[in-house]
Amino acid sequence: RAMTDAGLAGLRPVVLGSEGRAGRAIARALAAAAPHTVAATRAELDITDYFNLRWELERLEADLLINAAGMADVDACEADPEAAFRLNATAAGSVAEAARLGGLRLVHLSTDYVFDGAKGAPYTEEDPAAPLSVYGRSKLEGERQVRERVPDALVVRTAWLFGGRGRRPDFAEKILAAAQGAGRVPVVMDQVGSPTAVDDLGQGVAALVAAGAEGIVHLAGSGSASRADFARAVLKVAGLAGRVEVVPVASSQVHAVAPRPADSRLDTSRYRELTGVAPRDWREALWDVLTARSAQA
C-alpha cells in the first residue's frame, strides 16, 4: 500500500461516473493517496458534452482521467443500441480525445462481456474478443476508440461487481431481496465468471496507476463461480442457507433480453505481474462486504 500511495502522491485525478458503483470506489481509493481527486457525477461532468469536459479538465488542472461512466445495464443496452453505442463507444472516444489534447493519463473501464464465453478457460488480454450482446459490442468499440486516440491508455476489464453503492442493486443485493419471505430462489447455473468486490477494483486501479501500467489489464476477484454458486455463498454468509434454497435453472429459462457469455472468467496474471499482488479471493471479499452491510443495518 505504501508503494501505491507513493506512486499516486501529487496526482490530480478526475473520475467520471462517480455516481456509479465502480466510479465511486475508484475515486475513494485514489483520494486516499491523492487528496486532489475529483469524483465527478454525470450531472457535474457529462461524457457526451465534449467541450465542457475539455474546459473543466483544464480548469481543474487534472493530470489523470478515469472513465468509469457509461451505460452498464446489459438488457437496457440490448433494448436501446443507439444509446449504448453513444455512451459506451462514441463518448468514450470523446473522453479519450479530451485526455489526448490535454496531455492527461487515461484509464478506461471495460468488461468481461467483450468475450463470447466459448473458450472454456479464463480469458487473457491477448484472447480475441467476440461479444454476444449490444453491451459487449459497444464496450469493445469503446476500447477501440480509446486505444486509437490514446495508445498508452490503461484499459481495465473487470467482471461481476458487488459491494459499495450503485444506481442499481448488485447481484448479492438482488439475491437477498429475493430471499425475503421465499423458501426457494431460482438462479442461473450455466453462467460462470469472476465475482469482484468493487472496493478491490478501486484499490486495484490505484495500484495499476501507481505502477504506470498501460494497455489492457484484466482485474477481477480470484477464483470463479457460477451465478448459482455465488447465490449460495451470499445466503450462507447472510445466515439464510438453511432456510432458503437456491434452485439452479438454465439461462434459456430466464428469458433475459440480452445474451450473456457462458464462461467469462478473466485471467489476472498480468495484473499480478504489474502490481506484485494477486487479487483477493471473491469469497473472502463477499464475507467482508456482507458483514459490513449487516453491521451498518
Coordinates of C-alpha atoms in Angstrom, one line a residue:
R1 CA 0.0 0.0 0.0
A2 CA 2.9 2.4 0.8
M3 CA 4.3 1.9 -2.7
T4 CA 0.9 2.6 -4.2
D5 CA 0.5 5.8 -2.2
A6 CA 3.9 7.0 -3.2
G7 CA 3.1 6.4 -6.9
L8 CA -0.1 8.5 -6.6
A9 CA 1.2 11.3 -4.5
G10 CA 0.8 14.7 -6.2
L11 CA -1.6 13.5 -8.9
R12 CA -4.8 15.4 -9.7
P13 CA -7.2 12.7 -10.8
V14 CA -10.7 13.2 -12.2
V15 CA -13.0 10.2 -12.0
L16 CA -16.0 10.3 -14.4
G17 CA -19.2 8.4 -13.5
S18 CA -18.7 8.6 -9.8
E19 CA -22.4 8.2 -9.0
G20 CA -21.9 4.6 -10.1
R21 CA -20.6 1.7 -8.1
A22 CA -17.2 1.4 -9.8
G23 CA -16.6 5.1 -10.2
R24 CA -17.3 5.8 -6.5
A25 CA -15.0 3.0 -5.4
I26 CA -12.1 4.1 -7.7
A27 CA -12.4 7.7 -6.6
R28 CA -12.3 6.7 -2.9
A29 CA -9.2 4.5 -3.5
L30 CA -7.4 7.3 -5.3
A31 CA -8.4 10.0 -2.9
A32 CA -6.7 8.1 0.0
A33 CA -3.3 9.0 -1.6
A34 CA -4.2 11.8 -3.9
P35 CA -6.3 14.3 -2.0
H36 CA -6.9 16.5 -5.1
T37 CA -9.0 13.7 -6.6
V38 CA -12.3 14.9 -8.1
A39 CA -15.2 12.5 -8.1
A40 CA -17.5 13.8 -10.9
T41 CA -21.1 12.6 -11.4
R42 CA -22.8 12.7 -14.7
A43 CA -24.6 15.9 -13.6
E44 CA -21.3 17.5 -12.9
L45 CA -19.3 16.2 -16.0
D46 CA -21.4 14.6 -18.8
I47 CA -19.2 12.5 -21.0
T48 CA -21.4 13.4 -24.0
D49 CA -20.5 17.1 -23.6
Y50 CA -17.0 17.2 -25.1
F51 CA -16.4 20.9 -24.9
N52 CA -17.5 21.3 -21.3
L53 CA -15.4 18.3 -20.4
R54 CA -12.3 19.8 -22.0
W55 CA -12.9 23.1 -20.2
E56 CA -13.5 21.5 -16.8
L57 CA -10.4 19.3 -17.0
E58 CA -8.3 22.4 -17.8
R59 CA -9.9 24.4 -15.0
L60 CA -9.3 21.5 -12.5
E61 CA -5.6 21.2 -13.7
A62 CA -6.2 17.4 -14.0
D63 CA -3.4 15.1 -15.0
L64 CA -5.2 11.8 -14.7
L65 CA -8.6 10.9 -16.1
I66 CA -10.5 7.8 -15.2
N67 CA -13.6 7.0 -17.3
A68 CA -16.0 4.8 -15.3
A69 CA -19.0 6.3 -16.9
G70 CA -21.3 4.7 -19.5
M71 CA -24.4 2.5 -19.9
A72 CA -23.9 -0.6 -17.8
D73 CA -27.4 -2.1 -17.8
V74 CA -26.9 -5.1 -20.2
D75 CA -30.6 -5.6 -21.0
A76 CA -31.2 -1.8 -21.4
C77 CA -28.3 -1.7 -23.9
E78 CA -29.9 -4.5 -25.9
A79 CA -33.2 -2.6 -26.0
D80 CA -31.6 0.7 -27.0
P81 CA -28.4 0.0 -29.1
E82 CA -28.2 3.7 -30.2
A83 CA -27.9 4.9 -26.6
A84 CA -25.5 2.1 -25.7
F85 CA -23.1 3.0 -28.5
R86 CA -23.5 6.7 -27.9
L87 CA -22.4 6.3 -24.2
N88 CA -20.1 3.3 -24.3
A89 CA -18.3 4.0 -27.6
T90 CA -18.7 7.5 -29.1
A91 CA -18.5 9.2 -25.7
A92 CA -15.5 7.0 -24.7
G93 CA -13.8 8.2 -27.8
S94 CA -14.5 11.8 -26.9
V95 CA -13.2 11.4 -23.4
A96 CA -10.0 9.9 -24.9
E97 CA -9.7 12.8 -27.3
A98 CA -10.1 15.2 -24.4
A99 CA -7.3 13.3 -22.5
R100 CA -5.0 13.3 -25.5
L101 CA -5.3 17.0 -26.2
G102 CA -5.0 17.9 -22.5
G103 CA -2.0 15.6 -22.0
L104 CA -3.7 13.6 -19.3
R105 CA -3.0 9.9 -18.5
L106 CA -6.2 7.9 -19.2
V107 CA -7.8 4.9 -17.5
H108 CA -10.8 3.4 -19.2
L109 CA -13.1 0.8 -17.5
S110 CA -14.3 -2.1 -19.6
T111 CA -15.9 -5.6 -19.1
D112 CA -15.6 -9.3 -19.4
Y113 CA -18.6 -9.2 -21.7
V114 CA -16.4 -8.4 -24.7
F115 CA -15.9 -12.2 -24.8
D116 CA -18.3 -14.8 -26.0
G117 CA -17.6 -17.3 -23.2
A118 CA -16.8 -20.2 -25.5
K119 CA -13.1 -20.6 -24.6
G120 CA -13.6 -22.9 -21.7
A121 CA -10.8 -21.3 -19.7
P122 CA -10.1 -17.9 -18.2
Y123 CA -9.5 -15.2 -20.8
T124 CA -6.2 -13.4 -21.1
E125 CA -5.7 -9.9 -22.5
E126 CA -4.4 -11.5 -25.8
D127 CA -7.5 -13.6 -26.5
P128 CA -9.7 -12.3 -29.4
A129 CA -12.9 -10.5 -28.3
A130 CA -16.2 -11.7 -29.7
P131 CA -19.1 -10.1 -27.7
L132 CA -22.6 -11.6 -27.8
S133 CA -24.6 -8.6 -26.7
V134 CA -25.0 -4.9 -27.7
Y135 CA -23.5 -4.0 -24.3
G136 CA -20.4 -6.1 -25.1
R137 CA -20.1 -4.8 -28.6
S138 CA -20.5 -1.2 -27.5
K139 CA -17.8 -1.6 -24.8
L140 CA -15.4 -3.2 -27.2
E141 CA -15.9 -0.4 -29.7
G142 CA -15.2 2.0 -26.8
E143 CA -12.0 0.2 -26.1
R144 CA -11.0 0.5 -29.8
Q145 CA -11.7 4.2 -29.9
V146 CA -9.8 4.9 -26.6
R147 CA -6.7 3.0 -27.8
E148 CA -6.8 4.6 -31.2
R149 CA -6.7 8.1 -29.7
V150 CA -4.5 7.3 -26.7
P151 CA -2.3 4.3 -27.5
D152 CA -0.8 4.3 -24.0
A153 CA -4.1 4.4 -22.2
L154 CA -4.8 1.8 -19.5
V155 CA -8.0 -0.2 -20.2
V156 CA -9.1 -2.2 -17.2
R157 CA -11.6 -5.1 -17.8
T158 CA -13.4 -6.3 -14.8
A159 CA -16.4 -8.5 -14.0
W160 CA -19.4 -9.3 -11.8
L161 CA -19.0 -6.3 -9.4
F162 CA -20.6 -6.4 -6.0
G163 CA -20.4 -4.2 -2.9
G164 CA -20.4 -0.5 -2.4
R165 CA -23.3 1.7 -3.5
G166 CA -24.6 1.9 -7.0
R167 CA -27.6 3.2 -9.0
R168 CA -29.0 -0.3 -9.2
P169 CA -28.7 -3.3 -6.7
D170 CA -25.8 -5.6 -7.2
F171 CA -26.2 -9.4 -7.6
A172 CA -25.9 -10.1 -3.8
E173 CA -28.5 -7.4 -3.0
K174 CA -30.9 -9.0 -5.6
I175 CA -30.4 -12.4 -4.1
L176 CA -31.1 -11.2 -0.5
A177 CA -34.1 -9.3 -1.7
A178 CA -35.5 -12.4 -3.5
A179 CA -34.9 -14.5 -0.4
Q180 CA -37.1 -12.3 1.8
G181 CA -40.2 -14.4 2.5
A182 CA -39.2 -17.0 0.0
G183 CA -38.1 -20.6 0.6
R184 CA -36.7 -21.1 -2.9
V185 CA -34.8 -18.7 -5.2
P186 CA -34.2 -19.6 -8.9
V187 CA -30.7 -18.7 -10.1
V188 CA -28.9 -19.3 -13.4
M189 CA -26.5 -22.2 -13.1
D190 CA -24.8 -22.1 -16.6
Q191 CA -23.1 -18.7 -16.4
V192 CA -19.6 -18.7 -14.9
G193 CA -17.5 -15.7 -14.1
S194 CA -15.1 -13.9 -11.7
P195 CA -17.0 -12.1 -8.9
T196 CA -15.2 -8.9 -7.9
A197 CA -15.6 -6.7 -4.9
V198 CA -15.9 -3.1 -6.1
D199 CA -13.5 -1.9 -3.4
D200 CA -10.9 -4.4 -4.6
L201 CA -11.4 -2.9 -8.1
G202 CA -10.8 0.5 -6.7
Q203 CA -7.6 -0.5 -4.9
G204 CA -6.5 -2.4 -8.0
V205 CA -6.9 0.5 -10.3
A206 CA -5.0 2.7 -7.9
A207 CA -2.2 0.1 -7.8
L208 CA -2.1 -0.1 -11.6
V209 CA -1.9 3.7 -11.9
A210 CA 0.9 3.8 -9.4
A211 CA 2.8 1.1 -11.3
G212 CA 2.5 3.1 -14.6
A213 CA 0.5 0.4 -16.3
E214 CA -0.6 0.7 -19.9
G215 CA -2.6 -1.3 -22.4
I216 CA -5.3 -3.8 -21.4
V217 CA -5.3 -5.4 -18.0
H218 CA -7.8 -7.9 -16.5
L219 CA -8.7 -7.1 -12.9
A220 CA -11.2 -9.4 -11.1
G221 CA -11.6 -11.4 -8.0
S222 CA -9.5 -14.6 -7.6
G223 CA -11.5 -17.8 -8.1
S224 CA -14.6 -18.3 -10.1
A225 CA -18.3 -19.2 -9.6
S226 CA -21.5 -19.8 -11.4
R227 CA -24.4 -17.5 -10.6
A228 CA -25.9 -20.3 -8.6
D229 CA -22.7 -20.8 -6.6
F230 CA -22.4 -17.1 -6.0
A231 CA -26.0 -17.0 -4.7
R232 CA -25.4 -19.9 -2.3
A233 CA -22.4 -18.1 -0.9
V234 CA -24.5 -15.0 -0.4
L235 CA -27.1 -16.9 1.5
K236 CA -24.5 -18.7 3.6
V237 CA -22.8 -15.5 4.7
A238 CA -26.2 -14.0 5.4
G239 CA -27.2 -16.9 7.6
L240 CA -30.0 -18.0 5.3
A241 CA -28.6 -21.1 3.8
G242 CA -30.7 -23.4 6.0
R243 CA -33.9 -21.5 5.3
V244 CA -33.7 -20.6 1.6
E245 CA -32.8 -23.0 -1.2
V246 CA -31.1 -21.9 -4.5
V247 CA -32.8 -23.6 -7.4
P248 CA -30.5 -23.9 -10.4
V249 CA -32.1 -23.0 -13.7
A250 CA -30.7 -22.8 -17.3
S251 CA -30.2 -19.4 -18.9
S252 CA -32.7 -20.4 -21.5
Q253 CA -35.4 -20.5 -18.8
V254 CA -34.7 -16.9 -17.6
H255 CA -35.7 -15.1 -20.9
A256 CA -33.2 -12.3 -20.4
V257 CA -33.3 -9.6 -23.1
A258 CA -29.5 -9.8 -23.8
P259 CA -27.4 -12.9 -24.2
R260 CA -24.7 -13.5 -21.7
P261 CA -21.4 -15.4 -22.1
A262 CA -21.5 -18.8 -20.5
D263 CA -17.9 -18.6 -19.2
S264 CA -16.3 -15.2 -18.9
R265 CA -13.7 -15.9 -16.3
L266 CA -10.7 -13.5 -16.5
D267 CA -7.0 -14.4 -16.2
T268 CA -5.4 -11.8 -13.9
S269 CA -1.8 -12.9 -14.4
R270 CA -0.8 -9.6 -16.0
Y271 CA -2.3 -7.7 -13.1
R272 CA -0.2 -9.7 -10.6
E273 CA 3.0 -9.2 -12.7
L274 CA 2.4 -5.4 -12.8
T275 CA 1.5 -4.9 -9.2
G276 CA 3.2 -7.7 -7.4
V277 CA 0.0 -8.8 -5.7
A278 CA -2.8 -11.2 -6.5
P279 CA -6.5 -10.1 -6.4
R280 CA -8.4 -11.2 -3.3
D281 CA -10.5 -14.3 -3.4
W282 CA -14.1 -13.4 -4.1
R283 CA -15.4 -15.4 -1.1
E284 CA -13.3 -13.5 1.4
A285 CA -14.4 -10.3 -0.2
L286 CA -18.0 -11.3 -0.1
W287 CA -17.8 -12.1 3.6
D288 CA -16.3 -8.6 4.3
V289 CA -19.0 -6.9 2.1
L290 CA -22.0 -8.6 3.6
T291 CA -20.8 -8.5 7.2
A292 CA -20.1 -4.8 6.9
R293 CA -23.6 -4.2 5.4
S294 CA -25.1 -6.2 8.3
A295 CA -23.2 -4.1 10.8
Q296 CA -24.4 -0.9 9.2
A297 CA -28.0 -2.1 9.1

